[in-house]
Tab-separated table of C-alpha atoms and ligand atoms in Angstrom:
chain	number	residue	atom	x	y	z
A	190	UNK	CA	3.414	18.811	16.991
A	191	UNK	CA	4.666	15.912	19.206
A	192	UNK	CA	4.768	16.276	22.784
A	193	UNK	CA	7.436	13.712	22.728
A	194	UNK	CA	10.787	15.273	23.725
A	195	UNK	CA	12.453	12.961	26.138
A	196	UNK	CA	12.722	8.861	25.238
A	197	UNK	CA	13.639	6.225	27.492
A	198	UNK	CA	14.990	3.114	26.222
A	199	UNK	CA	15.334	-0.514	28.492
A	200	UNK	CA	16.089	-4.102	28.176
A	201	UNK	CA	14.065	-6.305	30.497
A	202	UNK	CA	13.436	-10.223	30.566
A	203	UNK	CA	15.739	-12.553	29.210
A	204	UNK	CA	18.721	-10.853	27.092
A	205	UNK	CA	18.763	-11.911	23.645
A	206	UNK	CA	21.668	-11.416	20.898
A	207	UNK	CA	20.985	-8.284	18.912
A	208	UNK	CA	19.185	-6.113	21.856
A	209	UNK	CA	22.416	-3.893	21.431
A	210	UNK	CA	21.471	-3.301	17.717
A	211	UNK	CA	18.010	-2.529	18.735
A	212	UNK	CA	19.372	-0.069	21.109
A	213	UNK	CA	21.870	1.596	18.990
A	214	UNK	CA	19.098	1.918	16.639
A	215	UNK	CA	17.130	3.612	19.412
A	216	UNK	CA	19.833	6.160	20.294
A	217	UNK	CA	21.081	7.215	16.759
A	218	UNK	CA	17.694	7.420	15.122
A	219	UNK	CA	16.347	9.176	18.270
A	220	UNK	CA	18.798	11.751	18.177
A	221	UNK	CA	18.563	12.016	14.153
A	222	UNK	CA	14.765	12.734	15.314
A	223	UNK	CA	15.696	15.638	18.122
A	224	UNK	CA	14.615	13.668	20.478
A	225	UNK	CA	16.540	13.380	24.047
A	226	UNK	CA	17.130	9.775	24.904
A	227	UNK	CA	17.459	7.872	28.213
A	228	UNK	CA	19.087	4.660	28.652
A	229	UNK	CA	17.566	2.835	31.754
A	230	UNK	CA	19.634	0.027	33.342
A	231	UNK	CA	18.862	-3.476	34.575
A	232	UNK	CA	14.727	-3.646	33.412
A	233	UNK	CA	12.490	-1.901	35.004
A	234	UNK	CA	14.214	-1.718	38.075
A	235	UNK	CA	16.465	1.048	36.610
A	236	UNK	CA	13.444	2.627	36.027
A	237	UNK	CA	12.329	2.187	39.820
A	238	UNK	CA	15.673	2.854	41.158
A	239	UNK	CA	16.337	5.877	38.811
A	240	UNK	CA	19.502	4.078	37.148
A	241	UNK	CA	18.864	6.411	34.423
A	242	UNK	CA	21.562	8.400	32.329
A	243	UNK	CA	21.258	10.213	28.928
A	244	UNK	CA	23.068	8.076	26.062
A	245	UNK	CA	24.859	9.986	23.106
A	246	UNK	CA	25.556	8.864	19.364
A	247	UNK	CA	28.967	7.616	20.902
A	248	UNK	CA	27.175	5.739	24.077
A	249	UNK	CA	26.170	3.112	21.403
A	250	UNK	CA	29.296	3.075	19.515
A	251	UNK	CA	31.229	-0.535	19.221
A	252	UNK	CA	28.072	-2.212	20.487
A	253	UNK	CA	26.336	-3.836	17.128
A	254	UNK	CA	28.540	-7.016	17.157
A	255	UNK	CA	27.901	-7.833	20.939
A	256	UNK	CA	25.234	-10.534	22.125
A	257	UNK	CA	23.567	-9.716	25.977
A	258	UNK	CA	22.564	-6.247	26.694
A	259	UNK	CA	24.773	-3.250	27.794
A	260	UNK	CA	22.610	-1.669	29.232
A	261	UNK	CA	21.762	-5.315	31.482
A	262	UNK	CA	18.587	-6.683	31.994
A	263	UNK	CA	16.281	-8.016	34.635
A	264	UNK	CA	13.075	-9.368	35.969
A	265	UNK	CA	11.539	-7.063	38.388
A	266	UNK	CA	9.121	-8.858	40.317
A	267	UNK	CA	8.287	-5.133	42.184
A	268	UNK	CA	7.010	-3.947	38.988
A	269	UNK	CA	3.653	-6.183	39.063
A	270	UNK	CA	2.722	-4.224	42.007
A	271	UNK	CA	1.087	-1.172	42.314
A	272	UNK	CA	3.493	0.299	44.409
A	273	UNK	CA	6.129	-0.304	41.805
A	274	UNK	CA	4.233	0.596	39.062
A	275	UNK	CA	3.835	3.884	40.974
A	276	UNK	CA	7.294	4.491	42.175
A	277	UNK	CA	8.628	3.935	38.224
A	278	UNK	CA	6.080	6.140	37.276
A	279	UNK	CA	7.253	9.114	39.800
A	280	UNK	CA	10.721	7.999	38.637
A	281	UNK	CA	9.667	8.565	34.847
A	282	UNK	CA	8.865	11.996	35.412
A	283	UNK	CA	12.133	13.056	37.674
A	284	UNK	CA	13.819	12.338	34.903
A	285	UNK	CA	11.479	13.750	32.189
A	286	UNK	CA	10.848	10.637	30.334
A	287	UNK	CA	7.660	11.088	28.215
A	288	UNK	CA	7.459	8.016	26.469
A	289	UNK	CA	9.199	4.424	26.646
A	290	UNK	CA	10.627	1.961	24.229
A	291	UNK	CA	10.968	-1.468	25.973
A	292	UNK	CA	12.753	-4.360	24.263
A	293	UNK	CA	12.139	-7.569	25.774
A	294	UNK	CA	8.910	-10.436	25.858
A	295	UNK	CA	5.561	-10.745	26.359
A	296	UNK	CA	5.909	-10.206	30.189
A	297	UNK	CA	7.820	-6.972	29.823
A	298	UNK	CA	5.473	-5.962	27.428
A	299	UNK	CA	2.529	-6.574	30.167
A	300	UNK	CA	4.904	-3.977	32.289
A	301	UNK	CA	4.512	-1.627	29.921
A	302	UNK	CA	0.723	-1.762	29.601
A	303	UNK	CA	0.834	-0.939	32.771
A	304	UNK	CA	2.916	1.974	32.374
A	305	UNK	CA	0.924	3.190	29.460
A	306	UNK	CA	-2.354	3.147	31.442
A	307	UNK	CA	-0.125	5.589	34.414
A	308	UNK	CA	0.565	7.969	31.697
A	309	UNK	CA	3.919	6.367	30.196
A	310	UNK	CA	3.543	5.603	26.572
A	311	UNK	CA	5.475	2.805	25.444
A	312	UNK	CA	6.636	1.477	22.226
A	313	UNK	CA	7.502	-2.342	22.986
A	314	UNK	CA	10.312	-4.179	20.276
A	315	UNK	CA	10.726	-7.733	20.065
A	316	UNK	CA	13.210	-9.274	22.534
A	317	UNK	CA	13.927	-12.813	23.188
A	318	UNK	CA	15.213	-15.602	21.774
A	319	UNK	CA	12.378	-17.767	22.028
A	320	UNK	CA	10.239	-16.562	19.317
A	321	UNK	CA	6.656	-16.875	21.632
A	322	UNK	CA	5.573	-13.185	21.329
A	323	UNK	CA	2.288	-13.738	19.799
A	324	UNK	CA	1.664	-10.867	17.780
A	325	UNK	CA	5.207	-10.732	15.914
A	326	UNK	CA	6.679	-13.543	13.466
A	327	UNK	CA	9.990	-13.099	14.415
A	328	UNK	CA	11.536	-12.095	17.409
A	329	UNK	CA	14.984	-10.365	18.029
A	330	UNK	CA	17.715	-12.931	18.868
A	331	UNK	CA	15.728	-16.105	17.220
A	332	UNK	CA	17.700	-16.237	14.680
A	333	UNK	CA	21.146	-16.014	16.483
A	334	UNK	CA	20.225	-18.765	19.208
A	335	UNK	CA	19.009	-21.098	15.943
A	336	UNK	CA	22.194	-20.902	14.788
A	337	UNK	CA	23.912	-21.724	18.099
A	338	UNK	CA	22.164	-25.009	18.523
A	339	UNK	CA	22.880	-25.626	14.686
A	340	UNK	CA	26.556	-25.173	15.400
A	341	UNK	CA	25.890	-27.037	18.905
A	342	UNK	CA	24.544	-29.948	16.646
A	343	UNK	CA	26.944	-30.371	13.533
A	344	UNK	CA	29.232	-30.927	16.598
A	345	UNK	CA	27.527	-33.450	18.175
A	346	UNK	CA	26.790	-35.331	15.084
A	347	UNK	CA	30.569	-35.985	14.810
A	348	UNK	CA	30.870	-37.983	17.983
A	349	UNK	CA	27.634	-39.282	17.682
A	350	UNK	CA	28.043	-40.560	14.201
A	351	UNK	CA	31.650	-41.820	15.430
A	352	UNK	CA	30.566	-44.143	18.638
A	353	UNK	CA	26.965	-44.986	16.932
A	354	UNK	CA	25.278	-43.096	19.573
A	355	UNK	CA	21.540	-41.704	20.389
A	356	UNK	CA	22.314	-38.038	21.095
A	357	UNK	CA	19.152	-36.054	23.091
A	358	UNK	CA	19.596	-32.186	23.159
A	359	UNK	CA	17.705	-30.438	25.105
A	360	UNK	CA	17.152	-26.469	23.880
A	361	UNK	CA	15.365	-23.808	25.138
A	362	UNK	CA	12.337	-21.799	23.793
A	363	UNK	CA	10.710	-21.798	27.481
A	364	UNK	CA	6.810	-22.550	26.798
A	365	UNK	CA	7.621	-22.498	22.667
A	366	UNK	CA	9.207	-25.240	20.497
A	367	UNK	CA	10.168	-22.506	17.769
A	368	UNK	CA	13.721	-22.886	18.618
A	369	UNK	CA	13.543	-26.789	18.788
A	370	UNK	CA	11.337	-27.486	14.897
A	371	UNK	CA	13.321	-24.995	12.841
A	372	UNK	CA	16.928	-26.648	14.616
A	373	UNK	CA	15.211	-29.834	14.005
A	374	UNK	CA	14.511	-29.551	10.457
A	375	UNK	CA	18.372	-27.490	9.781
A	376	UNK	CA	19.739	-30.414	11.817
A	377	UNK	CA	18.425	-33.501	10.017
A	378	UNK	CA	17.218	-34.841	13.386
A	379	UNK	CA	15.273	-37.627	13.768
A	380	UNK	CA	12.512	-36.715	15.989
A	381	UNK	CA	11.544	-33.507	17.880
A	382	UNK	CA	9.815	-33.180	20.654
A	383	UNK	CA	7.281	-29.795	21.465
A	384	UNK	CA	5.475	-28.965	23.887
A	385	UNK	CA	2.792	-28.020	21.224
A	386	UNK	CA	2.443	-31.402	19.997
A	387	UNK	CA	1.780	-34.730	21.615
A	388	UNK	CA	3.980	-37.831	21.599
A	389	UNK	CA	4.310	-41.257	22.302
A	390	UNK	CA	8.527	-42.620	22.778
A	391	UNK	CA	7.421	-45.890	21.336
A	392	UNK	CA	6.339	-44.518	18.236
A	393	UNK	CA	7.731	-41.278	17.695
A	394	UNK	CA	11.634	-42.643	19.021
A	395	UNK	CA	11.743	-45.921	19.899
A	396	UNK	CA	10.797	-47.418	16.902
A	397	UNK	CA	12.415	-44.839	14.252
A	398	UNK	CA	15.465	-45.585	15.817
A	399	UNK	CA	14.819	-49.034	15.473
A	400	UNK	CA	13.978	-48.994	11.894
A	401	UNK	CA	16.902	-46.493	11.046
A	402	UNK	CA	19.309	-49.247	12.890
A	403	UNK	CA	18.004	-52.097	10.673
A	404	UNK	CA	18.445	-49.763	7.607
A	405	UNK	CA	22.019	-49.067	8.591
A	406	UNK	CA	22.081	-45.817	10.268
A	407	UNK	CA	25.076	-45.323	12.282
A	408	UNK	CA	23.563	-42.067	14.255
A	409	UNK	CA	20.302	-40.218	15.784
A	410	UNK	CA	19.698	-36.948	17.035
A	411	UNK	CA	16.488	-36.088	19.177
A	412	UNK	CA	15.899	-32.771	20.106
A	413	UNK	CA	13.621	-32.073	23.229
A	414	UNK	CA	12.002	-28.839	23.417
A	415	UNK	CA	12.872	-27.426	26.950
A	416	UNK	CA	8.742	-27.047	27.194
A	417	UNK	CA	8.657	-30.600	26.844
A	418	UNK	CA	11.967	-31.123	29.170
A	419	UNK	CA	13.169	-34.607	30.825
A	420	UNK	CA	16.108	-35.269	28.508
A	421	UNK	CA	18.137	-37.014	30.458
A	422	UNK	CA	15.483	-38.941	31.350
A	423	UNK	CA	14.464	-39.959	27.691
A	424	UNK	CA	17.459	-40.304	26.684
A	425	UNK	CA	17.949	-43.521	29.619
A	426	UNK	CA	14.586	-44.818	28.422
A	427	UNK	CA	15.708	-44.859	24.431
A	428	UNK	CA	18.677	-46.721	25.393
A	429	UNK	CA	16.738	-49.207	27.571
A	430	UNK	CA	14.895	-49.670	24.900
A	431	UNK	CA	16.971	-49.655	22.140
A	432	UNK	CA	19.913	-50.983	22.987
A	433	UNK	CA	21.621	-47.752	21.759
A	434	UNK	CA	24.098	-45.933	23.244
A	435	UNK	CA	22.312	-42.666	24.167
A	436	UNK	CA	23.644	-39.494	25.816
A	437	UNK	CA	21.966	-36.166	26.572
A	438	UNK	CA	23.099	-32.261	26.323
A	439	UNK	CA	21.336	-29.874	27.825
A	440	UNK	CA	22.928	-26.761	25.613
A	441	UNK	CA	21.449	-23.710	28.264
A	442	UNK	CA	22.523	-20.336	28.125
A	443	UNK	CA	25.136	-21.118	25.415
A	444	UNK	CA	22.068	-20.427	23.690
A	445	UNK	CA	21.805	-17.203	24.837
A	446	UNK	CA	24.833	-15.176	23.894
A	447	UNK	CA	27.182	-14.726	21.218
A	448	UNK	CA	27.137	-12.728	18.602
A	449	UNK	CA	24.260	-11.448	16.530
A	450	UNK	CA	23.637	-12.690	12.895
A	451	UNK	CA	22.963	-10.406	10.021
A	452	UNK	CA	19.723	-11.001	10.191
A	453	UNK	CA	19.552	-10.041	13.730
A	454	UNK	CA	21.326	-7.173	13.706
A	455	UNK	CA	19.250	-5.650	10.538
A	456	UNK	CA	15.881	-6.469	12.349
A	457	UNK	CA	17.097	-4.907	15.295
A	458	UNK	CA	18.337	-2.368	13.515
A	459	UNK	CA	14.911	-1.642	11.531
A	460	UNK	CA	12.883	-1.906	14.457
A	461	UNK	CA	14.558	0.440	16.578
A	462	UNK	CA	14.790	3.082	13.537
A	463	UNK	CA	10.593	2.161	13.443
A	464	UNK	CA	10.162	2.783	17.324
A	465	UNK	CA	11.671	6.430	17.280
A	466	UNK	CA	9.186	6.755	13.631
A	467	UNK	CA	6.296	6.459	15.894
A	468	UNK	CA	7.602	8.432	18.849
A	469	UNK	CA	8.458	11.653	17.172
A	470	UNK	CA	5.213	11.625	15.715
A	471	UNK	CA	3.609	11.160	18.794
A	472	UNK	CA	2.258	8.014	19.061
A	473	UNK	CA	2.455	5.651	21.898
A	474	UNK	CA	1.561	2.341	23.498
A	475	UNK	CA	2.638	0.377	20.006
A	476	UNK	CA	4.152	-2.737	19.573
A	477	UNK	CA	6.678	-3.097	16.742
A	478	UNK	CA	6.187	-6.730	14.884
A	479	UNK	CA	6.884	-8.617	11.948
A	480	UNK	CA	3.746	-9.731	10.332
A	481	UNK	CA	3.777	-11.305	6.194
A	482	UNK	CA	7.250	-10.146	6.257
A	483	UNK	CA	7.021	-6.551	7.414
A	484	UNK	CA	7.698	-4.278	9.888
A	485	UNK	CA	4.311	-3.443	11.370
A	486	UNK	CA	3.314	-2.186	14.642
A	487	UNK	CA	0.372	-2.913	16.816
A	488	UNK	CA	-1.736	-0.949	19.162
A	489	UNK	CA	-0.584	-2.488	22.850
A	490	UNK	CA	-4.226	-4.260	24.026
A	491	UNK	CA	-4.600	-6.060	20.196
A	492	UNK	CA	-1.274	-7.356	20.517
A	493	UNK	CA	-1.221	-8.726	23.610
A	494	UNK	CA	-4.043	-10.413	22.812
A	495	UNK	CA	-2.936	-11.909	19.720
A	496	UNK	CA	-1.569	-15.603	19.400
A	497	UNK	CA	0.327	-17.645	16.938
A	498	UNK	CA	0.581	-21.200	16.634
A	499	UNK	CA	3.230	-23.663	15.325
A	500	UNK	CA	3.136	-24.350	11.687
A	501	UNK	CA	1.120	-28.417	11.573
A	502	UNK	CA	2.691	-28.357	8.104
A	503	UNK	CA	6.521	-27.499	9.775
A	504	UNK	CA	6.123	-30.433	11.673
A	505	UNK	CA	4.858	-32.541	9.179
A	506	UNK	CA	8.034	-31.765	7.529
A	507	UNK	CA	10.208	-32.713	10.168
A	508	UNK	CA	8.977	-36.194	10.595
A	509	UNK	CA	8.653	-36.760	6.353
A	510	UNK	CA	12.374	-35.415	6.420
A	511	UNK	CA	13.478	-37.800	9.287
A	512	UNK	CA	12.472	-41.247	7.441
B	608	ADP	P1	9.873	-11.468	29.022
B	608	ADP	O1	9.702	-10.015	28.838
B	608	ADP	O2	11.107	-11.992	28.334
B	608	ADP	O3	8.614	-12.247	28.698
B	608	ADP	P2	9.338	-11.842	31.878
B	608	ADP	O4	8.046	-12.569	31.676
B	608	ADP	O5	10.266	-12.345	32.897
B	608	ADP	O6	10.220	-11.729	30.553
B	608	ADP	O7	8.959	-10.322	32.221
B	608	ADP	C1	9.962	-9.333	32.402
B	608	ADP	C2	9.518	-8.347	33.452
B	608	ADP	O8	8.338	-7.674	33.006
B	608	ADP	C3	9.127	-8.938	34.801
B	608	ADP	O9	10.226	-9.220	35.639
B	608	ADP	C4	8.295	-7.820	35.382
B	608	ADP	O10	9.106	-6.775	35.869
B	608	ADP	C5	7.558	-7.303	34.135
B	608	ADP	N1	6.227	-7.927	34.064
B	608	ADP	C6	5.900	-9.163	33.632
B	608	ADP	N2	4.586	-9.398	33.749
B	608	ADP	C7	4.053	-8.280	34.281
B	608	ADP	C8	2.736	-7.877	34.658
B	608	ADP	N3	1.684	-8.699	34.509
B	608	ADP	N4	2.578	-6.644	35.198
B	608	ADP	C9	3.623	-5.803	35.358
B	608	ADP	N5	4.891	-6.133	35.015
B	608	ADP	C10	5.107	-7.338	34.487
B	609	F6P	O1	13.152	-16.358	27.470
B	609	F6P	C1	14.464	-16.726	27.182
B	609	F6P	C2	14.883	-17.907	28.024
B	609	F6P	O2	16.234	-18.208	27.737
B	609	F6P	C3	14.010	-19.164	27.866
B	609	F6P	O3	14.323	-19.880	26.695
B	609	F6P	C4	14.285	-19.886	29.143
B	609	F6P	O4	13.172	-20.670	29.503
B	609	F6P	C5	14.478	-18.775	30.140
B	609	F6P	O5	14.771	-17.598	29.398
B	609	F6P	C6	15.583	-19.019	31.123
B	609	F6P	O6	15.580	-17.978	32.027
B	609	F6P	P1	16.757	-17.705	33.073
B	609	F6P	O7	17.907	-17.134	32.310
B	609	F6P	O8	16.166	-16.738	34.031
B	609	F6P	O9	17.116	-19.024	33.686
């Protein structure tokens, strides 16, 4: 028999489109389950503060289609202290909350390792738009934010392509150049920067632009990896040294909201429904992830530990596709 009765749910870290799927998923599949459930505001600080109030099937209704977080998000720099870890702890149990589901990164999920070793047990979902959570293939919002920049880019290959210009965009993916190879590739770009992968501007820009030019091309797009940053920058150097008009965007948290894809909201949707699975049956201090395709989940200490790595072979791709 689980000794699970009472679930809270949070958002913490960066908000990413589809965290209100994962949440709805949390609430109507908890309650499908018997299982009381707890929406915490604003991170962990909710959870310090006791911003804490019990969500219903209808306290997720007309939610699925909306990027950001209802229930808000936050980093809590009080919560890497002992004292906070405490003080959400003694929160935890005013309110009766036996177990946690967090939905954010890597950092909230290093929260909640910390919770689980005060007596919390956590289930941690995939939440951020930067794909960098080591143990998981996908992450939930990745696929939203892609799709932003792609739209962000068809654009600015029309004005590009209409004054002959170098464009530089500069996305986000913090540490990670997820965001940047896959937009790269979808995009037709001609180079892409990451922070995983050296360059040189001579030979990976300069002279590709160069070359393109003397072939006839009338455009190039660059995208710079915000872990690689300095677009504004490279973008004056390519048109010192190119002679080519160049201009750079630096999209920001465009990139962050909006609303969810399909393929968002159906993750989201699948690993909320897999975070309650555990719960009710009494487990704790897993990690829901994608891994060859499926919906997995990981004891807490393995996946913390575990890393993934740009694809060489993705990149390879991008350059072969850019001659
Ligand atoms: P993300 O979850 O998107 O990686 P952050 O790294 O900003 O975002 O982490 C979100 C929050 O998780 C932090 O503000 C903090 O409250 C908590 N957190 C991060 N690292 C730790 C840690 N080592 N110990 C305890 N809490 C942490
Ligand atoms: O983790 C998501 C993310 O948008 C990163 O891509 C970016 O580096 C960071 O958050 C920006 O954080 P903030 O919204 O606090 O400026």
């Amino acid at each position: 028999m689980s000794a699970i009765k009472t679930i809270g749910v949070l958002t913490s870290g960066g908000d990413a489109p589809g965290m209100n799927a994962a949440l709805r998923a949390v609430v109507r599949t908890g309650i499908y389950h018997g299982l009381k459930v707890m929406g915490i505001r604003k991170g962990y600080n909710g959870l310090i503060n006791g911003d804490i109030t019990e969500m219903s099937l209808r306290s997720v209704s007309d939610i699925i289609h909306r990027g950001g977080t209802v229930l808000q998000t936050a980093r809590c720099p009080e919560f890497k202290t002992e004292e906070g870890i405490k003080k959400a702890v003694s929160m935890a149990k005013v309110f009766g909350i036996d177990a946690l589901v967090v939905i954010g990164g890597d950092g909230s999920y290093k929260g909640a390792r910390e919770l689980s070793k005060a007596g919390i047990g956590v289930v941690g979902l995939p939440g951020t738009i930067d794909n960098d959570i080591g143990c998981s293939e996908y992450t939930i919002g990745y696929d939203t934010a892609m799709n932003t920049v792609q739209d962000a880019i068809d654009k600015i290959r029309d004005t590009a392509y209409s004054h002959e210009r170098c464009s530089v965009l500069e996305v986000m993916g913090r540490h990670a150049g997820y965001i940047a190879l896959n937009v790269g590739i979808a995009g037709g770009a001609e180079a892409v920067l990451l922070p995983e992968k050296a360059f040189d501007i001579n030979k990976d820009i300069v002279k590709p632009i160069i070359e393109g030019r003397n072939r006839g091309k009338k455009h190039y797009v660059i995208i710079v990896a915000e872990g690689v940053g300095g677009a504004i920058e490279i973008a004056k150097e390519i048109q010192e040294k190119t002679g080519i008009e160049a201009r750079a965007t630096i999209l920001g948290h465009i990139q962050r909201g909006g609303s969810p894809t399909v393929y968002d909201r159906v993750m989201a949707s699948m690993m909320g429904a897999r975070a309650t699975e555990i719960l009710k049956n009494g487990i704790v201090n897993r990690i829901v992830s994608l891994k060859d395709n499926k919906i997995v989940d990981i004891e807490i200490n393995e996946a913390l530990d575990m890393k993934k790595s740009i694809d060489d072979g993705m990149i390879e791709l991008s350059r072969i596709l850019a001659l």
